[in-house]
Short mmCIF file of C-alpha atoms in Angstrom, two decimals:
data_model
loop_
_atom_site.label_atom_id
_atom_site.label_comp_id
_atom_site.label_asym_id
_atom_site.label_seq_id
_atom_site.Cartn_x
_atom_site.Cartn_y
_atom_site.Cartn_z
CA MET A 448 31.01 -65.77 -10.25
CA ASP A 449 29.28 -63.03 -7.78
CA TRP A 450 26.66 -60.13 -8.87
CA GLY A 451 29.33 -58.09 -7.63
CA THR A 452 31.96 -58.32 -9.73
CA GLU A 453 29.80 -59.45 -13.00
CA LEU A 454 27.09 -56.95 -12.01
CA TRP A 455 28.63 -54.15 -11.17
CA ASP A 456 26.91 -51.92 -13.32
CA GLN A 457 23.64 -53.64 -13.33
CA PHE A 458 21.64 -51.69 -10.48
CA GLU A 459 18.15 -51.67 -12.04
CA VAL A 460 18.39 -55.42 -13.04
CA ILE A 461 19.54 -56.65 -9.83
CA GLU A 462 16.63 -54.42 -8.23
CA ARG A 463 13.71 -55.99 -10.87
CA HIS A 464 15.00 -59.35 -10.28
CA THR A 465 15.06 -59.41 -6.17
CA GLN A 466 11.50 -57.83 -6.39
CA TRP A 467 10.64 -60.31 -8.84
CA GLY A 468 11.80 -63.67 -6.33
CA LEU A 469 9.78 -61.76 -3.60
CA ASP A 470 6.63 -61.71 -5.76
CA LEU A 471 7.28 -64.97 -6.75
CA LEU A 472 7.48 -66.30 -2.70
CA ASP A 473 4.60 -64.43 -1.70
CA LYS A 474 2.83 -65.91 -4.83
CA TYR A 475 3.48 -69.67 -3.43
CA VAL A 476 1.99 -68.40 0.04
CA LYS A 477 -1.03 -67.71 -1.52
CA PHE A 478 -1.55 -70.37 -4.00
CA VAL A 479 -0.86 -72.87 -0.53
CA LYS A 480 -3.49 -70.82 1.65
CA GLU A 481 -6.03 -71.41 -1.63
CA ARG A 482 -5.31 -75.06 -1.68
CA ILE A 483 -5.60 -75.12 2.21
CA GLU A 484 -8.93 -73.53 1.48
CA VAL A 485 -9.57 -76.56 -1.06
CA GLU A 486 -8.70 -79.24 1.09
CA GLN A 487 -10.67 -77.54 4.18
CA ALA A 488 -13.67 -77.35 2.05
CA TYR A 489 -13.36 -81.43 1.05
CA ALA A 490 -12.86 -82.69 4.56
CA LYS A 491 -15.89 -80.16 5.30
CA GLN A 492 -18.07 -81.57 2.55
CA LEU A 493 -17.02 -85.36 3.52
CA ARG A 494 -17.88 -85.25 7.04
CA SER A 495 -21.28 -83.39 6.36
CA LEU A 496 -21.49 -86.26 4.05
CA VAL A 497 -20.74 -88.60 6.60
CA LYS A 498 -22.83 -87.19 8.90
CA LYS A 499 -25.84 -87.39 6.28
CA TYR A 500 -25.94 -91.35 5.93
CA LEU A 501 -24.70 -92.41 9.49
CA PRO A 502 -27.84 -94.14 11.14
CA LYS A 503 -29.91 -92.10 13.49
CA ARG A 504 -30.22 -94.27 15.91
CA PRO A 505 -27.91 -96.04 18.07
CA ALA A 506 -27.32 -99.54 17.31
CA LYS A 507 -29.02 -101.51 20.11
CA ASP A 508 -32.33 -99.78 18.72
CA ASP A 509 -31.70 -100.46 15.14
CA PRO A 510 -32.56 -104.05 13.82
CA GLU A 511 -30.98 -102.59 10.51
CA SER A 512 -27.34 -102.57 12.51
CA LYS A 513 -27.44 -106.72 13.00
CA PHE A 514 -26.98 -107.24 8.96
CA SER A 515 -23.06 -107.39 8.06
CA GLN A 516 -24.40 -105.11 5.28
CA GLN A 517 -24.78 -102.32 7.33
CA GLN A 518 -22.51 -102.70 9.43
CA SER A 519 -19.96 -102.30 6.65
CA PHE A 520 -21.58 -99.65 5.10
CA VAL A 521 -21.32 -97.68 8.71
CA GLN A 522 -17.56 -98.69 9.15
CA ILE A 523 -16.92 -97.60 5.30
CA LEU A 524 -18.43 -93.72 6.96
CA GLN A 525 -16.09 -93.92 9.49
CA GLU A 526 -13.44 -94.53 7.00
CA VAL A 527 -14.28 -91.96 4.74
CA ASN A 528 -14.68 -89.65 7.96
CA ASP A 529 -11.14 -91.00 9.28
CA PHE A 530 -9.91 -89.72 5.51
CA ALA A 531 -11.23 -86.41 5.99
CA GLY A 532 -9.43 -86.12 9.06
CA GLN A 533 -5.98 -86.68 7.10
CA ARG A 534 -7.20 -83.89 4.81
CA GLU A 535 -7.50 -81.54 7.94
CA LEU A 536 -4.13 -82.46 9.04
CA VAL A 537 -2.65 -82.10 5.48
CA ALA A 538 -4.24 -78.44 5.57
CA GLU A 539 -3.13 -77.91 8.87
CA ASN A 540 0.66 -78.52 8.42
CA LEU A 541 0.68 -76.95 5.26
CA SER A 542 -1.00 -73.41 6.99
CA VAL A 543 1.80 -74.33 10.03
CA ARG A 544 4.86 -75.18 7.68
CA VAL A 545 4.21 -73.20 4.77
CA CYS A 546 1.97 -70.31 5.46
CA LEU A 547 3.10 -69.14 8.31
CA GLU A 548 6.70 -69.46 8.12
CA LEU A 549 7.29 -68.53 4.75
CA ALA A 550 4.92 -65.37 5.37
CA LYS A 551 6.83 -64.76 7.95
CA TYR A 552 10.41 -65.23 6.03
CA SER A 553 8.74 -63.25 3.64
CA GLN A 554 8.28 -60.21 5.38
CA GLU A 555 12.05 -60.43 7.29
CA ILE A 556 13.66 -60.61 3.46
CA LYS A 557 11.33 -57.69 2.51
CA GLN A 558 13.22 -55.83 5.19
CA GLU A 559 16.79 -57.03 4.43
CA ARG A 560 16.06 -55.97 0.89
CA LYS A 561 15.50 -52.98 1.64
CA MET A 562 18.08 -51.76 4.13
CA HIS A 563 20.46 -53.08 1.32
CA PHE A 564 19.23 -51.28 -1.57
CA GLN A 565 19.02 -47.85 1.16
CA GLU A 566 22.93 -48.33 1.77
CA GLY A 567 23.56 -48.71 -1.88
CA ARG A 568 21.53 -45.55 -2.34
CA ARG A 569 23.17 -43.38 0.35
CA ALA A 570 26.31 -44.61 -1.37
CA GLN A 571 25.61 -43.61 -4.69
CA GLN A 572 24.14 -40.22 -3.54
CA GLN A 573 27.66 -39.86 -1.53
CA LEU A 574 29.33 -40.36 -4.82
CA GLU A 575 27.81 -38.07 -6.95
CA SER A 576 27.99 -35.33 -3.78
CA GLY A 577 31.86 -35.86 -4.31
CA PHE A 578 31.46 -35.30 -8.26
CA LYS A 579 29.37 -32.19 -7.93
CA GLN A 580 32.13 -30.77 -5.70
CA LEU A 581 34.88 -31.72 -7.82
CA GLU A 582 32.94 -29.87 -10.72
CA ASN A 583 32.35 -26.83 -8.44
CA SER A 584 36.48 -26.59 -8.17
CA LYS A 585 36.74 -27.19 -11.41
CA ARG A 586 34.79 -24.52 -12.78
CA LYS A 587 36.63 -22.48 -10.21
CA PHE A 588 39.71 -23.41 -10.90
CA GLU A 589 39.21 -22.60 -14.47
CA ARG A 590 37.36 -18.95 -13.64
CA ASP A 591 40.66 -18.06 -11.56
CA CYS A 592 42.78 -18.66 -14.45
CA ARG A 593 41.39 -16.69 -16.93
CA GLU A 594 40.48 -13.88 -14.81
CA ALA A 595 45.06 -13.96 -13.68
CA GLU A 596 45.27 -14.66 -17.53
CA LYS A 597 43.32 -11.29 -18.26
CA ALA A 598 45.13 -9.49 -15.38
CA ALA A 599 48.20 -10.27 -16.35
CA GLN A 600 47.53 -9.17 -19.99
CA THR A 601 45.90 -6.32 -18.64
CA ALA A 602 49.14 -5.02 -16.43
CA GLU A 603 51.42 -5.97 -19.82
CA ARG A 604 49.42 -3.54 -21.60
CA LEU A 605 49.85 -0.69 -19.42
CA ASP A 606 53.45 -1.30 -18.93
CA GLN A 607 54.03 -0.65 -22.31
CA ASP A 608 51.51 2.34 -22.75
CA ILE A 609 53.69 5.44 -22.30
CA ASN A 610 50.71 7.32 -20.90
CA ALA A 611 50.01 5.50 -17.79
CA THR A 612 51.15 6.47 -14.83
CA LYS A 613 53.51 4.76 -13.15
CA ALA A 614 50.68 3.91 -10.51
CA ASP A 615 48.47 2.11 -12.59
CA VAL A 616 51.02 0.01 -13.94
CA GLU A 617 52.07 -0.71 -10.12
CA LYS A 618 48.48 -1.83 -9.40
CA ALA A 619 47.84 -3.81 -12.35
CA LYS A 620 50.65 -5.52 -11.56
CA GLN A 621 49.65 -6.25 -8.03
CA GLN A 622 46.10 -7.09 -9.42
CA ALA A 623 47.42 -9.77 -11.96
CA HIS A 624 50.01 -10.90 -9.16
CA LEU A 625 46.62 -11.70 -6.85
CA ARG A 626 44.82 -13.50 -9.65
CA SER A 627 47.95 -15.90 -10.52
CA HIS A 628 47.96 -16.40 -6.96
CA MET A 629 44.12 -16.99 -6.87
CA ALA A 630 44.44 -19.47 -9.61
CA GLU A 631 47.20 -21.60 -8.01
CA GLU A 632 45.05 -22.13 -4.74
CA SER A 633 41.74 -23.24 -7.38
CA LYS A 634 44.40 -25.42 -8.93
CA ASN A 635 45.50 -27.06 -5.72
CA GLU A 636 42.29 -27.40 -4.73
CA TYR A 637 40.95 -29.16 -7.83
CA ALA A 638 43.45 -31.34 -7.61
CA ALA A 639 42.70 -32.56 -4.05
CA GLN A 640 39.00 -32.64 -5.03
CA LEU A 641 40.03 -34.55 -7.65
CA GLN A 642 42.29 -36.99 -6.24
CA ARG A 643 39.47 -37.72 -3.24
CA PHE A 644 36.61 -38.31 -5.93
CA ASN A 645 38.73 -40.52 -7.88
CA ARG A 646 39.42 -42.60 -4.40
CA ASP A 647 35.83 -42.60 -3.55
CA GLN A 648 34.45 -43.65 -7.24
CA ALA A 649 36.97 -46.37 -7.11
CA HIS A 650 36.09 -47.33 -3.28
CA PHE A 651 31.97 -47.20 -4.66
CA TYR A 652 32.63 -49.25 -7.95
CA PHE A 653 35.21 -51.56 -6.56
CA SER A 654 34.44 -52.25 -2.68
CA GLN A 655 31.35 -50.92 -1.44
CA MET A 656 28.76 -51.71 -4.32
CA PRO A 657 30.17 -55.04 -4.94
CA GLN A 658 29.69 -55.81 -1.29
CA ILE A 659 25.74 -54.84 -1.32
CA PHE A 660 25.19 -56.70 -4.33
CA ASP A 661 26.68 -59.62 -2.72
CA LYS A 662 24.65 -59.32 0.05
CA LEU A 663 21.85 -58.98 -2.27
CA GLN A 664 22.87 -61.85 -4.13
CA ASP A 665 23.07 -63.93 -0.65
CA MET A 666 19.51 -62.81 0.19
CA ASP A 667 18.24 -63.65 -2.84
CA GLU A 668 19.52 -67.25 -2.63
CA ARG A 669 18.57 -67.60 0.69
CA ARG A 670 15.09 -66.97 -0.52
CA ALA A 671 14.99 -69.44 -3.42
CA THR A 672 16.12 -71.61 -0.54
CA HIS A 673 12.84 -71.60 1.33
CA LEU A 674 10.88 -71.49 -1.34
CA ALA A 675 12.31 -74.97 -2.67
CA ALA A 676 12.11 -76.15 0.89
CA GLY A 677 8.32 -75.08 0.86
CA TYR A 678 8.07 -76.27 -2.27
CA GLY A 679 9.04 -79.96 -0.68
CA LEU A 680 6.61 -79.23 2.47
CA LEU A 681 3.71 -79.83 -0.44
CA SER A 682 4.33 -82.76 -1.42
CA GLU A 683 6.07 -84.19 2.32
CA ALA A 684 2.92 -83.06 3.71
CA GLU A 685 1.14 -85.71 1.58
CA LEU A 686 3.12 -88.56 2.38
CA GLN A 687 2.94 -88.02 5.93
CA VAL A 688 -0.90 -88.87 5.68
CA VAL A 689 -0.06 -91.29 3.19
CA PRO A 690 -0.20 -94.61 5.62
CA ILE A 691 -3.33 -93.34 7.75
CA ILE A 692 -4.62 -92.75 4.20
CA ALA A 693 -3.87 -96.29 3.12
CA LYS A 694 -5.29 -97.72 6.38
CA CYS A 695 -8.49 -96.33 5.64
CA LEU A 696 -8.42 -97.59 2.48
CA GLU A 697 -7.77 -100.69 3.25
CA GLY A 698 -10.28 -100.61 5.97
CA MET A 699 -12.86 -99.89 3.22
CA LYS A 700 -11.48 -103.01 1.08
CA VAL A 701 -12.10 -105.10 4.58
CA ALA A 702 -15.49 -103.79 4.86
CA ALA A 703 -16.20 -104.55 1.63
CA ALA A 704 -14.84 -108.14 2.82
CA ALA A 705 -16.97 -108.58 5.69
CA VAL A 706 -20.42 -108.19 3.80
CA ASP A 707 -21.86 -111.88 4.81
CA THR A 708 -25.13 -112.72 2.48
CA LYS A 709 -25.65 -116.14 4.31
CA ASN A 710 -25.46 -114.36 7.26
CA ASP A 711 -27.81 -111.14 6.57
CA SER A 712 -30.21 -114.19 5.00
CA GLN A 713 -30.08 -115.60 8.85
CA VAL A 714 -30.35 -112.15 10.76
CA LEU A 715 -33.43 -111.57 8.45
CA ILE A 716 -34.97 -114.90 9.26
CA GLU A 717 -34.46 -114.51 13.04
CA LEU A 718 -35.32 -110.90 13.08
CA HIS A 719 -38.55 -111.61 11.37
CA LYS A 720 -40.02 -115.10 11.33
CA SER A 721 -43.45 -115.03 12.55
CA GLY A 722 -43.40 -118.77 13.73
CA PHE A 723 -47.07 -119.34 11.89
CA ALA A 724 -47.65 -122.39 10.39
CA ARG A 725 -48.23 -122.31 6.73
CA PRO A 726 -51.96 -122.60 6.05
CA GLY A 727 -53.91 -126.13 5.15
CA ASP A 728 -55.67 -127.10 1.99
CA VAL A 729 -59.19 -125.77 1.43
CA GLU A 730 -61.44 -128.29 1.90
CA PHE A 731 -64.41 -129.38 -0.95
CA GLU A 732 -67.94 -127.87 -0.18
CA ASP A 733 -70.52 -130.05 -1.52
CA PHE A 734 -73.10 -127.28 -2.80
CA SER A 735 -75.33 -129.81 -4.46
CA GLN A 736 -76.49 -131.76 -1.79
CA ARG A 737 -79.47 -129.79 0.38
CA MET A 738 -78.00 -129.98 3.76
CA ASN A 739 -77.61 -127.77 6.62
CA ARG A 740 -73.95 -127.12 6.17
CA ALA A 741 -71.45 -126.13 8.75
CA PRO A 742 -68.91 -123.86 7.55
CA SER A 743 -66.33 -125.10 6.03
CA ASP A 744 -62.62 -125.39 7.80
CA SER A 745 -59.62 -123.72 6.52
CA SER A 746 -56.17 -122.58 7.48
CA LEU A 747 -57.09 -119.07 7.77
CA GLY A 748 -59.15 -119.46 10.88
CA THR A 749 -59.16 -120.01 14.52
CA PRO A 750 -61.74 -122.48 15.24
CA SER A 751 -62.07 -124.93 18.56
CA ASP A 752 -60.85 -127.80 16.55
CA GLY A 753 -57.73 -126.35 15.56
CA ARG A 754 -58.30 -126.57 11.84
CA PRO A 755 -58.55 -122.94 10.06
CA GLU A 756 -61.63 -121.45 9.43
CA LEU A 757 -62.68 -120.44 5.86
CA ARG A 758 -64.06 -116.51 6.06
CA GLY A 759 -66.32 -115.41 3.45
CA PRO A 760 -65.77 -112.87 1.13
CA GLY A 761 -67.11 -109.91 2.99
CA ARG A 762 -65.52 -110.72 6.56
CA SER A 763 -62.74 -108.39 7.33
CA ARG A 764 -59.36 -110.51 7.70
CA ALA A 765 -57.93 -107.77 9.83
CA LYS A 766 -58.61 -110.15 12.90
CA ARG A 767 -56.02 -112.65 11.13
CA TRP A 768 -53.39 -110.42 12.39
CA PRO A 769 -54.75 -108.61 15.63
CA PHE A 770 -52.00 -106.03 16.34
CA GLY A 771 -53.84 -103.31 17.03
CA LYS A 772 -52.62 -100.01 18.11
CA LYS A 773 -52.51 -98.71 21.43
CA ASN A 774 -54.44 -95.29 22.20
CA LYS A 775 -51.76 -92.46 23.26
CA THR A 776 -51.71 -91.83 27.21
CA VAL A 777 -51.14 -88.34 28.54
CA VAL A 778 -48.31 -89.09 31.30
CA THR A 779 -49.62 -87.45 34.56
CA GLU A 780 -47.52 -86.88 38.04
CA ASP A 781 -49.14 -89.25 39.91
CA PHE A 782 -49.46 -92.06 36.90
CA SER A 783 -52.90 -92.22 36.94
CA HIS A 784 -52.97 -92.92 33.00
CA LEU A 785 -51.45 -96.48 34.13
CA PRO A 786 -53.68 -99.63 35.29
CA PRO A 787 -53.76 -99.68 39.19
CA GLU A 788 -50.90 -101.66 39.73
CA GLN A 789 -48.61 -100.67 37.63
CA GLN A 790 -49.22 -96.77 39.18
CA ARG A 791 -48.81 -98.33 42.84
CA LYS A 792 -45.57 -99.62 41.55
CA ARG A 793 -44.42 -96.49 40.30
CA LEU A 794 -45.48 -94.23 42.63
CA GLN A 795 -43.78 -97.10 45.62
CA HIS A 796 -40.23 -96.35 43.19
CA GLN A 797 -41.32 -92.44 43.16
CA LEU A 798 -41.66 -92.65 46.98
CA GLU A 799 -38.58 -94.69 47.97
CA GLU A 800 -36.67 -92.29 45.57
CA ARG A 801 -37.53 -89.37 47.56
CA ASN A 802 -37.01 -90.94 50.72
CA ARG A 803 -33.29 -91.79 49.80
CA GLU A 804 -32.84 -88.23 48.84
CA LEU A 805 -34.78 -86.90 51.78
CA GLN A 806 -32.25 -89.35 53.47
CA LYS A 807 -29.29 -87.86 51.79
CA GLU A 808 -30.16 -84.20 52.49
CA VAL A 809 -30.88 -85.20 56.26
CA ASP A 810 -27.52 -86.53 56.71
CA GLN A 811 -25.65 -83.50 55.17
CA ARG A 812 -27.43 -81.15 57.44
CA GLU A 813 -25.61 -83.42 60.14
CA ALA A 814 -22.32 -83.20 58.70
CA LEU A 815 -23.07 -79.43 58.28
CA LYS A 816 -24.12 -79.38 61.96
CA LYS A 817 -21.04 -81.31 63.13
CA MET A 818 -18.81 -79.01 60.41
CA LYS A 819 -20.03 -75.73 62.46
CA ASP A 820 -19.98 -76.97 65.89
CA VAL A 821 -15.95 -77.94 64.67
CA TYR A 822 -15.47 -74.25 63.56
CA GLU A 823 -17.15 -72.70 66.65
CA LYS A 824 -14.68 -74.40 69.10
CA THR A 825 -11.75 -73.97 66.81
CA PRO A 826 -11.95 -70.85 64.59
CA GLN A 827 -8.69 -70.89 63.33
CA MET A 828 -10.28 -74.05 60.77
CA GLY A 829 -13.02 -72.07 59.44
CA ASP A 830 -15.64 -69.58 59.20
CA PRO A 831 -18.84 -71.01 60.67
CA ALA A 832 -21.15 -68.27 59.35
CA SER A 833 -19.85 -69.29 55.63
CA LEU A 834 -21.78 -72.69 56.18
CA GLU A 835 -24.64 -70.93 57.07
CA PRO A 836 -25.73 -70.55 53.43
CA GLN A 837 -25.42 -74.36 52.83
CA ILE A 838 -27.59 -75.19 55.83
CA ALA A 839 -30.44 -73.12 54.42
CA GLU A 840 -30.59 -74.49 51.55
CA THR A 841 -30.07 -78.26 52.68
CA LEU A 842 -33.05 -77.39 54.84
CA ASN A 843 -35.08 -75.92 52.18
CA ASN A 844 -34.60 -78.78 50.32
CA ILE A 845 -35.88 -81.44 53.25
CA GLU A 846 -38.65 -79.59 53.67
CA ARG A 847 -39.07 -79.96 49.82
CA LEU A 848 -38.82 -83.47 49.76
CA LYS A 849 -41.42 -84.02 53.25
CA LEU A 850 -43.42 -82.23 50.97
CA GLU A 851 -42.77 -84.13 47.87
CA VAL A 852 -42.86 -87.65 50.30
CA GLN A 853 -46.28 -86.42 51.79
CA LYS A 854 -48.04 -86.07 48.77
CA TYR A 855 -46.49 -89.48 46.89
CA GLU A 856 -47.86 -91.10 50.06
CA ALA A 857 -51.08 -90.00 49.86
CA TRP A 858 -51.32 -91.06 46.25
CA LEU A 859 -50.16 -94.14 47.42
CA ALA A 860 -52.32 -95.00 49.77
CA GLU A 861 -55.17 -94.12 47.45
CA ALA A 862 -53.56 -96.22 44.73
CA GLU A 863 -53.59 -99.27 47.45
CA SER A 864 -57.32 -98.83 48.58
CA ARG A 865 -58.09 -98.80 45.00
CA VAL A 866 -56.23 -102.06 44.12
CA LEU A 867 -58.00 -103.49 47.20
CA SER A 868 -61.26 -102.40 45.93
CA ASN A 869 -60.67 -103.72 42.59
CA ARG A 870 -60.23 -107.33 44.14
CA GLY A 871 -64.02 -106.95 45.41
CA ASP A 872 -66.95 -107.98 43.79
CA SER A 873 -68.50 -104.11 44.03
CA LEU A 874 -68.11 -102.10 41.03
CA SER A 875 -68.47 -98.83 42.44
CA ARG A 876 -64.47 -98.10 43.02
CA HIS A 877 -62.17 -97.72 40.18
CA THR A 878 -58.35 -96.43 40.25
CA ARG A 879 -59.18 -95.07 36.66
CA PRO A 880 -62.32 -94.85 34.11
CA PRO A 881 -64.08 -97.86 33.44
CA ASP A 882 -63.71 -99.54 30.31
CA PRO A 883 -66.11 -99.08 28.13
CA PRO A 884 -68.81 -102.21 27.55
CA ALA A 885 -67.38 -104.39 24.80
CA SER A 886 -71.08 -104.67 23.54
CA ALA A 887 -73.73 -102.25 22.84
CA PRO A 888 -75.44 -101.07 25.83
CA PRO A 889 -79.55 -101.87 25.49
CA ASP A 890 -80.46 -98.31 25.47
CA SER A 891 -79.27 -97.13 21.93
CA SER A 892 -81.07 -93.71 22.39
CA SER A 893 -77.83 -93.44 24.72
CA SER A 894 -75.28 -93.40 21.92
CA SER A 895 -75.18 -92.28 18.51
CA ASN A 896 -75.77 -94.94 15.72
CA SER A 897 -72.58 -94.84 14.55
CA GLY A 898 -71.08 -95.88 18.23
CA SER A 899 -73.57 -98.57 17.89
CA GLN A 900 -72.35 -99.90 14.90
CA ASP A 901 -68.53 -99.86 15.61
CA ASN A 902 -69.58 -101.79 19.19
CA LYS A 903 -71.18 -104.25 16.75
CA GLU A 904 -68.42 -104.73 14.81
CA SER A 905 -66.46 -105.17 17.55
CA SER A 906 -68.52 -107.35 19.12
CA GLU A 907 -67.59 -109.99 16.17
CA GLU A 908 -64.04 -109.68 15.77
CA ALA A 909 -61.77 -112.54 16.92
CA PRO A 910 -60.70 -112.97 20.44
CA LEU A 911 -57.43 -110.46 21.01
CA GLU A 912 -53.99 -112.60 20.70
CA GLU A 913 -51.40 -112.87 23.16
CA GLY A 914 -49.59 -109.53 23.45
CA GLN A 915 -52.42 -107.23 22.99
CA ASP A 916 -53.79 -105.28 25.57
CA THR A 917 -57.15 -106.65 27.16
CA PRO A 918 -59.69 -104.79 29.12
CA ILE A 919 -59.02 -105.35 32.76
CA TYR A 920 -62.31 -104.90 34.31
CA THR A 921 -63.91 -107.04 31.62
CA GLU A 922 -65.89 -109.05 34.33
CA PHE A 923 -67.81 -106.10 35.09
CA ASP A 924 -69.11 -104.94 31.68
CA GLU A 925 -72.58 -106.03 32.11
CA ASP A 926 -73.06 -103.68 35.01
CA PHE A 927 -72.47 -100.98 32.84
CA GLU A 928 -75.11 -101.90 30.29
CA GLU A 929 -77.77 -100.12 32.89
CA GLU A 930 -77.33 -96.01 32.02
CA PRO A 931 -79.40 -93.33 34.04
CA ALA A 932 -82.43 -92.17 32.07
CA SER A 933 -81.66 -88.53 32.28
CA PRO A 934 -78.69 -86.64 33.75
CA ILE A 935 -78.72 -85.68 37.30
CA GLY A 936 -77.02 -82.96 37.66
CA HIS A 937 -74.97 -80.50 34.83
CA CYS A 938 -71.22 -79.23 35.08
CA VAL A 939 -68.57 -77.24 33.57
CA ALA A 940 -65.15 -78.12 32.75
CA ILE A 941 -62.49 -75.97 34.44
CA TYR A 942 -59.65 -77.42 32.56
CA HIS A 943 -58.99 -79.13 29.28
CA PHE A 944 -58.85 -82.84 29.55
CA GLU A 945 -57.79 -85.20 26.67
CA GLY A 946 -59.49 -88.65 27.43
CA SER A 947 -56.76 -91.12 26.18
CA SER A 948 -57.44 -93.82 28.38
CA GLU A 949 -60.15 -95.93 28.03
CA GLY A 950 -63.34 -95.07 29.25
CA THR A 951 -62.76 -91.76 29.67
CA ILE A 952 -64.06 -88.98 27.38
CA SER A 953 -62.15 -85.77 26.02
CA MET A 954 -63.46 -82.23 27.21
CA ALA A 955 -62.66 -78.59 26.63
CA GLU A 956 -62.27 -75.91 28.99
CA GLY A 957 -65.36 -74.50 29.80
CA GLU A 958 -67.57 -76.80 27.73
CA ASP A 959 -70.77 -77.44 29.52
CA LEU A 960 -71.35 -81.12 30.36
CA SER A 961 -74.42 -83.50 31.84
CA LEU A 962 -73.53 -85.20 34.81
CA MET A 963 -74.85 -88.66 34.71
CA GLU A 964 -73.17 -90.37 37.90
CA GLU A 965 -71.36 -88.73 41.15
CA ASP A 966 -67.81 -89.52 42.24
CA LYS A 967 -67.96 -92.49 44.44
CA GLY A 968 -64.54 -91.59 45.88
CA ASP A 969 -62.51 -92.79 43.16
CA GLY A 970 -61.78 -89.29 41.68
CA TRP A 971 -63.83 -89.82 38.63
CA THR A 972 -67.29 -88.44 37.45
CA ARG A 973 -69.46 -89.75 34.35
CA VAL A 974 -70.34 -86.99 31.78
CA ARG A 975 -72.40 -86.97 28.87
CA ARG A 976 -70.98 -84.53 26.17
CA LYS A 977 -73.75 -82.42 24.37
CA GLN A 978 -72.97 -83.79 21.02
CA GLY A 979 -73.26 -86.98 22.24
CA GLY A 980 -70.62 -89.68 23.59
CA GLU A 981 -70.22 -90.43 27.84
CA GLY A 982 -67.06 -91.06 29.49
CA TYR A 983 -65.50 -90.65 32.91
CA VAL A 984 -63.37 -87.36 33.73
CA PRO A 985 -61.54 -85.88 36.60
CA THR A 986 -63.72 -84.77 38.99
CA SER A 987 -61.29 -81.85 40.24
CA TYR A 988 -61.26 -81.21 36.52
CA LEU A 989 -65.15 -79.87 37.07
CA ARG A 990 -67.73 -77.63 38.53
CA VAL A 991 -70.80 -79.44 39.86
CA THR A 992 -74.48 -78.83 40.40
CA LEU A 993 -76.78 -81.12 41.17
CA ASN A 994 -80.48 -81.01 40.01
#
């Protein structure tokens, strides 16, 4: 059964049905597009979630990464990230295989439908035009017949009239004959037109329109086939990623099974065990006997006999865990913020690097010169002038590196001289500001009461344990107890200086300072601030005026 036979008179029905099919196709394409947006948003949110919970630090720097619980969590995050990738793949497949293809096919099918209906309307217009011509020929035949009959009656009446002249009778007969001839011609024309219209009408209803309807039927069935294939692609896109998603889920199960509680406990022990012995028993102190009692021993101190020392209630327990924080240092180009030996090593390393770079640039310059000579001897190999910019750039690099080498050599020589001077008994040379004395100076007027109290408290603290920074020049502390009674001049800070190293003092740009001790060749000058506090600052940062 086909539309051309069964629906030959349902042109409007076929038109509405085909339009509905196209609307359904566009509606499905729109549905898939929104489904793609949902998949993309879901994948994006999953990736954002994974990024939010992934460790920020590298595994080698993160002690938590050693625990199996953390490793399993990271693995689960990675599996979720892979799962998000599969959702993106689903969205991509639907976009390419469904939306793009069906949207393109929809445009093609719309053009084909439009062409078929235009062809049907043209055929209908032609049939209507033939019917109008038939009606016109019919009306003309009818009119000519009436005129012929009327002319015949007029001729007969004049023929019977005795008063009519012979000429009038002859004229009336000729007119009747002419009208009769015209009616006969109209009859023949009407018959021919009727035969032509019937033939065109039969062709229209039995051949032309059925063919158009059959084409529309074929078009609609092809559209339905493509739409059904699009329906199938929706599930096929999901089935393609099911194996990978199953692996992701399996990976999550494996990650969950990989949690090893015993191993995590052992890892925690290895990371944080202190190695200290448990405190011993507190011995009994008999206060009922009047005698000179030495402090009782406990497991909380570290007396010379190896037994712990019991602290009084007013003593600070911070010395039990001497893990003090180091002061932040300002890194300088000449590494003066480092101890002398470390400064010398770093400067030596930088000098070696600069020498290697310098040698590399020299080799490159020699190579360019040789290439230029070859180009001059053999012009067909290249233009010597093209090498001039590279040679000039290499020369500039060599000059720059030579200056840097000289700068680092000067710094290195100065650092080495400071290292050598520090090995002697003299205190007049320091590669960096001297460390402040461990005890308060005899003349307490040179410092504030709070500073003296701080020094007093610091002198009571137990010796620093291994691993904490200790002053490098502790053997020279006694020499610093004698401070100048009065300034020997004054100075103004040209630049801001952050006294982060031990023995140094901070100063602001433009600050007025009292000069307590001149630079003795080591690049440091001892000053006193108006609000109190003394220390060393770089000599190059000052404008000095002696008394």
